[in-house]
Tab-separated table of C-alpha atoms and ligand atoms in Angstrom:
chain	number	residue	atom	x	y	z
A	243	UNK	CA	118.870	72.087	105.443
A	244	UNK	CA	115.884	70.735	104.316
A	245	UNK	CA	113.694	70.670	107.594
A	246	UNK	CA	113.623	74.392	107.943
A	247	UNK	CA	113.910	75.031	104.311
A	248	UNK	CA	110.228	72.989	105.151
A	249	UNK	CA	109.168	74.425	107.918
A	250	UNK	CA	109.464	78.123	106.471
A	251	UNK	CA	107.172	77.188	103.362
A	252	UNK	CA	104.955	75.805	105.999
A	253	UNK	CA	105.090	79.060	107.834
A	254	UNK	CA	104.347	81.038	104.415
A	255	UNK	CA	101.504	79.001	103.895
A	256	UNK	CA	99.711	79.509	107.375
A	257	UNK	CA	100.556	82.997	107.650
A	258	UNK	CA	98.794	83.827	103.558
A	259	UNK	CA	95.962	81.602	104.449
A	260	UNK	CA	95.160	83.315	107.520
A	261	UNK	CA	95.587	87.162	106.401
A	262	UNK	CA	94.088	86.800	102.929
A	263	UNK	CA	90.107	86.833	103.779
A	264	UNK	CA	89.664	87.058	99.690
A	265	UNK	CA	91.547	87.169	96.317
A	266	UNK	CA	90.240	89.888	93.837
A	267	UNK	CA	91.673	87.998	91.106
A	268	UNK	CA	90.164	85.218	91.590
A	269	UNK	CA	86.809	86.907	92.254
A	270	UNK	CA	86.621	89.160	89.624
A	271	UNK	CA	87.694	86.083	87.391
A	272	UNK	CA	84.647	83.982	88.038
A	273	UNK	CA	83.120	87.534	86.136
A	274	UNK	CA	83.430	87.640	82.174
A	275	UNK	CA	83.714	91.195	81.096
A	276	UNK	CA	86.117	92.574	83.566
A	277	UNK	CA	89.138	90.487	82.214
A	278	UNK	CA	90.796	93.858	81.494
A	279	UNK	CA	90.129	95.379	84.647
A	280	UNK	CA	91.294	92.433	86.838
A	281	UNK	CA	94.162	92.580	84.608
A	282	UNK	CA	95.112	95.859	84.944
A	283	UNK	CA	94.315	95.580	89.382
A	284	UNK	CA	97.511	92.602	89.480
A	285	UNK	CA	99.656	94.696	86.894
A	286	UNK	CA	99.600	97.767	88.871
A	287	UNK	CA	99.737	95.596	92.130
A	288	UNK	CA	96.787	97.149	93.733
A	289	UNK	CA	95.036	93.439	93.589
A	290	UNK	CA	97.439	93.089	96.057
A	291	UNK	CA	96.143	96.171	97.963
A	292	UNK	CA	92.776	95.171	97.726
A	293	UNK	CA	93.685	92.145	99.511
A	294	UNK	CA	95.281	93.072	102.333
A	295	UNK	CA	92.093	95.039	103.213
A	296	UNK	CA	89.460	93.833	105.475
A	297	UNK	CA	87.006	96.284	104.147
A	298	UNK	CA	86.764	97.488	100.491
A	299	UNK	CA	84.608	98.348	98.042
A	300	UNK	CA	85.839	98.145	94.102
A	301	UNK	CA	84.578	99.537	91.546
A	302	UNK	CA	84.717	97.494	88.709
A	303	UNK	CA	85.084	98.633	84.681
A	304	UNK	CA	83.986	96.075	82.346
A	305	UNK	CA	86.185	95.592	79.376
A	306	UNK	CA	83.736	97.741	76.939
A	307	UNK	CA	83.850	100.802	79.512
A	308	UNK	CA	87.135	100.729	80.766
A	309	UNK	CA	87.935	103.453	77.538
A	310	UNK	CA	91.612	104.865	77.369
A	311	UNK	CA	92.763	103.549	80.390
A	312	UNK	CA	94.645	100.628	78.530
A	313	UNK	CA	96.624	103.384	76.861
A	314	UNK	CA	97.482	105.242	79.845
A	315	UNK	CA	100.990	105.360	81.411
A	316	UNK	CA	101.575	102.692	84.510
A	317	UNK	CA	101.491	105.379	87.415
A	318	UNK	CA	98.369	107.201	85.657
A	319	UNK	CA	96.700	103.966	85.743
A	320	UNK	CA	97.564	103.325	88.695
A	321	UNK	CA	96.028	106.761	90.436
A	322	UNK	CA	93.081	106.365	88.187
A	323	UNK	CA	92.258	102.688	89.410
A	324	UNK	CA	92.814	103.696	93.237
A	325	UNK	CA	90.290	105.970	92.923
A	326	UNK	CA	87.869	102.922	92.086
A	327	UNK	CA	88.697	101.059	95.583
A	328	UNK	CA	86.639	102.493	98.294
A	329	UNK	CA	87.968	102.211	102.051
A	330	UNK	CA	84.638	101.377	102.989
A	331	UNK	CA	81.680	98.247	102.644
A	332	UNK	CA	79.252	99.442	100.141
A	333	UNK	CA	76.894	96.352	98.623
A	334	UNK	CA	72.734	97.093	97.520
A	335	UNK	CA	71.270	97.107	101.256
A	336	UNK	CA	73.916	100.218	101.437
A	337	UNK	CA	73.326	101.905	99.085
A	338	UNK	CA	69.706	101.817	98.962
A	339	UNK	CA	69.951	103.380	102.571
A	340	UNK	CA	72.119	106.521	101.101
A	341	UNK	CA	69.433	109.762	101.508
A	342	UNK	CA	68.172	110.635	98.513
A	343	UNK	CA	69.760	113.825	96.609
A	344	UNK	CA	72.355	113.692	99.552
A	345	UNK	CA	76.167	113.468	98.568
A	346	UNK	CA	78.194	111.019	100.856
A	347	UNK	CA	81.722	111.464	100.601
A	348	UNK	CA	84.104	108.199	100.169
A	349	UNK	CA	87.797	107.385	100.917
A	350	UNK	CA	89.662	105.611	98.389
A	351	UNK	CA	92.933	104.143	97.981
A	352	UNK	CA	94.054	107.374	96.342
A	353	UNK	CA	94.104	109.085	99.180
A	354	UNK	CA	95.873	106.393	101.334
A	355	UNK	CA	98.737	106.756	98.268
A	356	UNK	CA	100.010	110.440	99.748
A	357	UNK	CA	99.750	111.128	96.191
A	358	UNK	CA	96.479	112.704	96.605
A	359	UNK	CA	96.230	116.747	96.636
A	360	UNK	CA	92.927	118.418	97.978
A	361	UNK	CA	89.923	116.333	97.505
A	362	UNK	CA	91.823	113.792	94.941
A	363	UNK	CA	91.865	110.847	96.882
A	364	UNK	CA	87.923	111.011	98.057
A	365	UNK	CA	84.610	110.208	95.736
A	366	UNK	CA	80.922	111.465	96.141
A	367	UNK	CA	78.426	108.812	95.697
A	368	UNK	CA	74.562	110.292	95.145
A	369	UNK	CA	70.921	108.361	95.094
A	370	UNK	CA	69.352	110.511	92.972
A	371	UNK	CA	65.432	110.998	93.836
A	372	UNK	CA	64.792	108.646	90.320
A	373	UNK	CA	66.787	105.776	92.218
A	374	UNK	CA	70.006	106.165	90.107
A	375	UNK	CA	73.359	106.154	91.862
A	376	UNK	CA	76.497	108.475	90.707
A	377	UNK	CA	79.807	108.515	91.635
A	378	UNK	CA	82.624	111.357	90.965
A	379	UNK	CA	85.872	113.087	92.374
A	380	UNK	CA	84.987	114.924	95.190
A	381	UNK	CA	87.355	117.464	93.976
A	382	UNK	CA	84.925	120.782	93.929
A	383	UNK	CA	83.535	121.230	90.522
A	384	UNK	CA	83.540	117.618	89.204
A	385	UNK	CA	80.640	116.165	87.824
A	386	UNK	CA	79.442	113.367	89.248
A	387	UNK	CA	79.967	111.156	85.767
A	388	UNK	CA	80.050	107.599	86.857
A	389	UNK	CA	77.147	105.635	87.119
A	390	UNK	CA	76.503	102.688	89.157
A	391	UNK	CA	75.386	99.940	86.706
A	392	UNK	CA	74.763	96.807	88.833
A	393	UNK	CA	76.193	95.038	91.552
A	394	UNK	CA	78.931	92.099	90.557
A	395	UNK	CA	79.853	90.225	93.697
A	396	UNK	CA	79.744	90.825	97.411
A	397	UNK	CA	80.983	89.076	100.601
A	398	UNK	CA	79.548	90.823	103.300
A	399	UNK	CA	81.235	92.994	105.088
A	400	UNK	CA	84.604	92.290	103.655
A	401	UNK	CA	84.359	93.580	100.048
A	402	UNK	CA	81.917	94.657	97.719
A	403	UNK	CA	82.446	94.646	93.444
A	404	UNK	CA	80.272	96.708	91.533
A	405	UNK	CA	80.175	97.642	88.273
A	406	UNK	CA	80.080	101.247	86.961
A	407	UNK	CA	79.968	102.935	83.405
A	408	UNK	CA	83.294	104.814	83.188
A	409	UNK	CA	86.603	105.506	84.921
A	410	UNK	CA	86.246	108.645	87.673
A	411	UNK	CA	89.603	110.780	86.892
A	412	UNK	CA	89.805	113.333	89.693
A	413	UNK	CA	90.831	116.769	88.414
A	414	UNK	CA	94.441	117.521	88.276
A	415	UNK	CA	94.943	113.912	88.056
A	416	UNK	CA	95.227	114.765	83.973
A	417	UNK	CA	97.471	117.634	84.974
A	418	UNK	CA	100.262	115.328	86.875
A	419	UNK	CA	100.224	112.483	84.437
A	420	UNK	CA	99.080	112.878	80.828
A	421	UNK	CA	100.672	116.666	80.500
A	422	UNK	CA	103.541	114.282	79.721
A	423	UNK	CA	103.422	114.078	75.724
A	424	UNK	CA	105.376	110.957	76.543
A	425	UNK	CA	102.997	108.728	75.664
A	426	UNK	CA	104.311	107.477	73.067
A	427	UNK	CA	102.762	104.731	71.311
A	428	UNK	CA	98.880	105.122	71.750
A	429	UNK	CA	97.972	102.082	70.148
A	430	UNK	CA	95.049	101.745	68.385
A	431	UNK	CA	92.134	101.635	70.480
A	432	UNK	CA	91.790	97.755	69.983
A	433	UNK	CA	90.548	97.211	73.387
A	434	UNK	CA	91.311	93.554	73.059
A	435	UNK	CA	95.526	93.866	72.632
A	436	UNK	CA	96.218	93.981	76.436
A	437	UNK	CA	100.634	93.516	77.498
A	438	UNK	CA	100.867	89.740	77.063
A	439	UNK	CA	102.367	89.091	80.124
A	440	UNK	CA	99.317	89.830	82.400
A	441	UNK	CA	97.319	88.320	79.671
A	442	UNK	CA	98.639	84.904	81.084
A	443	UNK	CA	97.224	85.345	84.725
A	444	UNK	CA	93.529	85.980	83.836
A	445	UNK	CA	93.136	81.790	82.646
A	446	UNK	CA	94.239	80.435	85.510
A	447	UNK	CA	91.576	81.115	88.269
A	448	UNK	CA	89.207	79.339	87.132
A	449	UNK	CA	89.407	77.347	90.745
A	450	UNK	CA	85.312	77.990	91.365
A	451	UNK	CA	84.683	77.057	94.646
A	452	UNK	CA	85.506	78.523	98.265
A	453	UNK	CA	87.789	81.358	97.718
A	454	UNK	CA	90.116	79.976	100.839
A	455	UNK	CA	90.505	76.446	99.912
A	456	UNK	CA	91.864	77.537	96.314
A	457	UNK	CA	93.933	80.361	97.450
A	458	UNK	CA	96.375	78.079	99.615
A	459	UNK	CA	98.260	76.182	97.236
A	460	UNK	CA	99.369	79.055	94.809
A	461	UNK	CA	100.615	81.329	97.566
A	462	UNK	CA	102.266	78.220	99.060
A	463	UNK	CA	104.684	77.653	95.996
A	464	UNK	CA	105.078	81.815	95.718
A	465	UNK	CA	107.221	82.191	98.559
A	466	UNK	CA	109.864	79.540	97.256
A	467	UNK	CA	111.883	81.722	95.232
A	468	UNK	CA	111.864	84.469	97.493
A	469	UNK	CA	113.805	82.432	99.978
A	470	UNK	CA	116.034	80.375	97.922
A	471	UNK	CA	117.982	83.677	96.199
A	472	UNK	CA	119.180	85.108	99.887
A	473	UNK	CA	120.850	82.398	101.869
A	474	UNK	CA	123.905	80.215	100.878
A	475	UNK	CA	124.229	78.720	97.169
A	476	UNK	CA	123.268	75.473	98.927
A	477	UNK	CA	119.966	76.453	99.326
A	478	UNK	CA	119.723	76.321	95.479
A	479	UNK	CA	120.397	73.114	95.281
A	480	UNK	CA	118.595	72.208	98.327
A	481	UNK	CA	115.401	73.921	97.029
A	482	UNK	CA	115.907	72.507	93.728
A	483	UNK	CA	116.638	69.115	95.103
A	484	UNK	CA	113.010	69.252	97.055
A	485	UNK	CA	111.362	69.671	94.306
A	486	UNK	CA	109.046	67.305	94.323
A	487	UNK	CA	109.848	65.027	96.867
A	488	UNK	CA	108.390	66.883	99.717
A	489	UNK	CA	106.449	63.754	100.647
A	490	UNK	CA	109.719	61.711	100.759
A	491	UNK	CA	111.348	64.179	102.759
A	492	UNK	CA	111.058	62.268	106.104
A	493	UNK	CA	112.639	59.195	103.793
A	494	UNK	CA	115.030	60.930	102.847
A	495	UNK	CA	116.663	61.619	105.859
A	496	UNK	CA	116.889	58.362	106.974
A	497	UNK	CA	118.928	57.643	103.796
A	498	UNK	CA	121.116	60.246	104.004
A	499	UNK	CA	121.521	59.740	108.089
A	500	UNK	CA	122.377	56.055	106.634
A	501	UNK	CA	124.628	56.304	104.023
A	502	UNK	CA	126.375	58.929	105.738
A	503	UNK	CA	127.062	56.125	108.508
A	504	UNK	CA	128.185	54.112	105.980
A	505	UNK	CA	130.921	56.503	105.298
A	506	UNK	CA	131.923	56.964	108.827
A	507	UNK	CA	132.097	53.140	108.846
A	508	UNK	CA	134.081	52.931	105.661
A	509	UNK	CA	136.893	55.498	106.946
A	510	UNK	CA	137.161	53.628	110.704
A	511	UNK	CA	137.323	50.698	108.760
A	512	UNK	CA	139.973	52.228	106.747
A	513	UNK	CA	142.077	53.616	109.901
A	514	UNK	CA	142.104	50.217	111.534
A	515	UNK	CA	143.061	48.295	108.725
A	516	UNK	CA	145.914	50.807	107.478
A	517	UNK	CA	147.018	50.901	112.050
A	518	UNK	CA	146.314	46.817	111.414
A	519	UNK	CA	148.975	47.647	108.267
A	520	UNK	CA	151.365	49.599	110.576
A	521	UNK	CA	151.545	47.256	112.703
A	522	UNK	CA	152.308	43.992	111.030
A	523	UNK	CA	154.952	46.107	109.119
A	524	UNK	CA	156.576	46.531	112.128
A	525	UNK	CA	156.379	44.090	114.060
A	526	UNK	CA	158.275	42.383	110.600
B	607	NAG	C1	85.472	91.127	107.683
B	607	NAG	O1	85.356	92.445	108.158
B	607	NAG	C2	85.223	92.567	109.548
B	607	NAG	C3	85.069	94.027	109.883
B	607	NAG	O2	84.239	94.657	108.971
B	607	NAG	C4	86.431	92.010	110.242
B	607	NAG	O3	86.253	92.061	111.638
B	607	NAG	C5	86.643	90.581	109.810
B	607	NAG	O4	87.846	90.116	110.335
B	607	NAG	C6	86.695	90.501	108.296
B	607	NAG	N1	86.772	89.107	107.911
B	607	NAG	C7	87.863	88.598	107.380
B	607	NAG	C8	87.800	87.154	107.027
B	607	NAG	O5	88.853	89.268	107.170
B	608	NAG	C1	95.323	85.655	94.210
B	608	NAG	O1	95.146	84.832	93.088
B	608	NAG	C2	96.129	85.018	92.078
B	608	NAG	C3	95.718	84.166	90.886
B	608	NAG	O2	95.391	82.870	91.281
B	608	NAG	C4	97.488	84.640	92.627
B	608	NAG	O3	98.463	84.836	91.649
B	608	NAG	C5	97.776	85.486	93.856
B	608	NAG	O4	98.984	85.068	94.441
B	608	NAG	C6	96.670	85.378	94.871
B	608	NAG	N1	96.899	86.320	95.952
B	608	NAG	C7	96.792	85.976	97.231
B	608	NAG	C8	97.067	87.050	98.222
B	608	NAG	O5	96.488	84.855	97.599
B	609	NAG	C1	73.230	114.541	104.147
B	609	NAG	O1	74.399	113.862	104.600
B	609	NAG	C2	75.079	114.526	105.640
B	609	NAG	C3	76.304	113.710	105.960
B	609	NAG	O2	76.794	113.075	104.832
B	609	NAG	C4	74.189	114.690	106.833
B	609	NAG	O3	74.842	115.428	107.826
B	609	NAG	C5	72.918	115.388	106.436
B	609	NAG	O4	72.021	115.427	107.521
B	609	NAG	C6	72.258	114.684	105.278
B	609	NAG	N1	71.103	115.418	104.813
B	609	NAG	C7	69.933	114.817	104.646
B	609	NAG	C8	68.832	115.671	104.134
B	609	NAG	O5	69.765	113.648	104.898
């Protein structure tokens, strides 16, 4: 029970250390300012999105020009932030190569979603001829509101952060989700009152050096309860009982190997002393 319950932690660990090539969250955490943002990428699981991607370019929303967003329903936030991840590599050398006054069209995430109608899911980026870069939906007629402010992090080619000066909403987007007069309670624009719950993941990374070495032991502890719920209700107890004594596993069973002995001893011994019985009885 406990070798492979072992072995498939093991596994877990291998196999997230070897896909994962960076962790947003822990990226954009080494970044005051975009607490909110990185907040709102693991709450709508697209950090997890952004992850699994070898390629990617984020556009990142510090806290002071992230606006409504916070108020917004779940699946509107979730569009609206998709639209910031870019299927593509985009860090300064790239951008400075864009022609001037020439739109380039940009997949997002959005548009991977099969959400997307039209032109929703894709973004225009322009280098204007004064050297200033704009974003916006590529939906026809959209202005091209969001600026590029400077860049944040990069790890070439793999993914680029940069930060920009307010959320791109494609067209239509507004249609779908906030026709709804279902949103309820707008709080008060207190940017600073984000859902508790998330609130508790932004401390944690503060793990500063290589992005791989920190990564392994959190997803190595994630997969436990995933695989403890499914089997038999002795892996419960099994996974509770290796709870921290996974370096006395090997230890361990030796003991049990032993005592269980013991008990095969104890009932032989017991047989041949009750036959021993038996027979001194009868032979009375
Ligand atoms: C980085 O991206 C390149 C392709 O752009 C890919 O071949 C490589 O595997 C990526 N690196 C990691 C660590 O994922
Ligand atoms: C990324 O880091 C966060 C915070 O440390 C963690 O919860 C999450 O599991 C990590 N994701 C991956 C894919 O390693
Ligand atoms: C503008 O970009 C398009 C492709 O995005 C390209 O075909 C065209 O030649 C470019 N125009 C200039 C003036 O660079």
């Amino acid at each position: 029970m406990r070798r492979p319950f072992l072995l498939h932690l093991l596994a877990a660990a291998i196999l997230l250390s070897t896909t994962s090539a960076f962790n947003i969250t822990i990226l954009l955490g080494r970044f005051p300012g975009f607490e909110q943002f990185n907040q709102l990428l693991s709450h709508t699981q697209l950090a997890e999105q952004v992850n699994s991607r070898r390629t990617i370019t984020v556009l990142g929303l510090p806290n002071d020009r992230i606006g409504t967003l916070m108020q917004l329903r779940e699946d509107a936030q979730k569009s609206i932030l998709s639209l910031h991840i870019i299927l593509d590599y985009f860090d300064m050398a790239k951008l400075a190569k864009l022609t001037p006054a020439n739109k380039t069209t940009l997949t997002t995430l959005y548009q991977s979603s099969g959400l997307a109608n039209g032109r929703q899911g894709f973004i225009d980026v322009v280098r204007r001829t004064d050297g200033t870069i704009v974003f916006g939906s590529s939906v026809p007629g959209s202005p091209l509101v969001c600026n590029f402010v400077n860049p944040v992090a990069a790890q070439p080619f793999n993914i680029s952060v940069l930060s920009v000066s307010q959320p791109i909403i494609a067209p239509g987007m507004d249609g779908t989700y906030f026709d709804t007069p279902a949103t309820p309670p707008p709080p008060p624009p207190a940017a600073a009152a984000p859902a508790p719950a998330a609130r508790k993941k932004a401390p944690p990374p503060v793990e500063e050096e290589p992005v791989e070495v920190t990564e392994a032991p959190a997803p190595a502890a994630a997969p436990a309860p995933t695989k403890s719920p499914a089997p038999s209700p002795d892996a419960d107890a099994d996974a509770a009982a290796d709870e921290g004594e996974d370096v006395n596993a090997a230890e361990d069973l030796t003991s049990e190997k032993e005592t269980s002995g013991g008990v095969d001893l104890g009932v032989k011994l017991g047989l041949v002393i009750g036959l021993a019985a038996l027979v001194a009885v009868a032979g009375q």
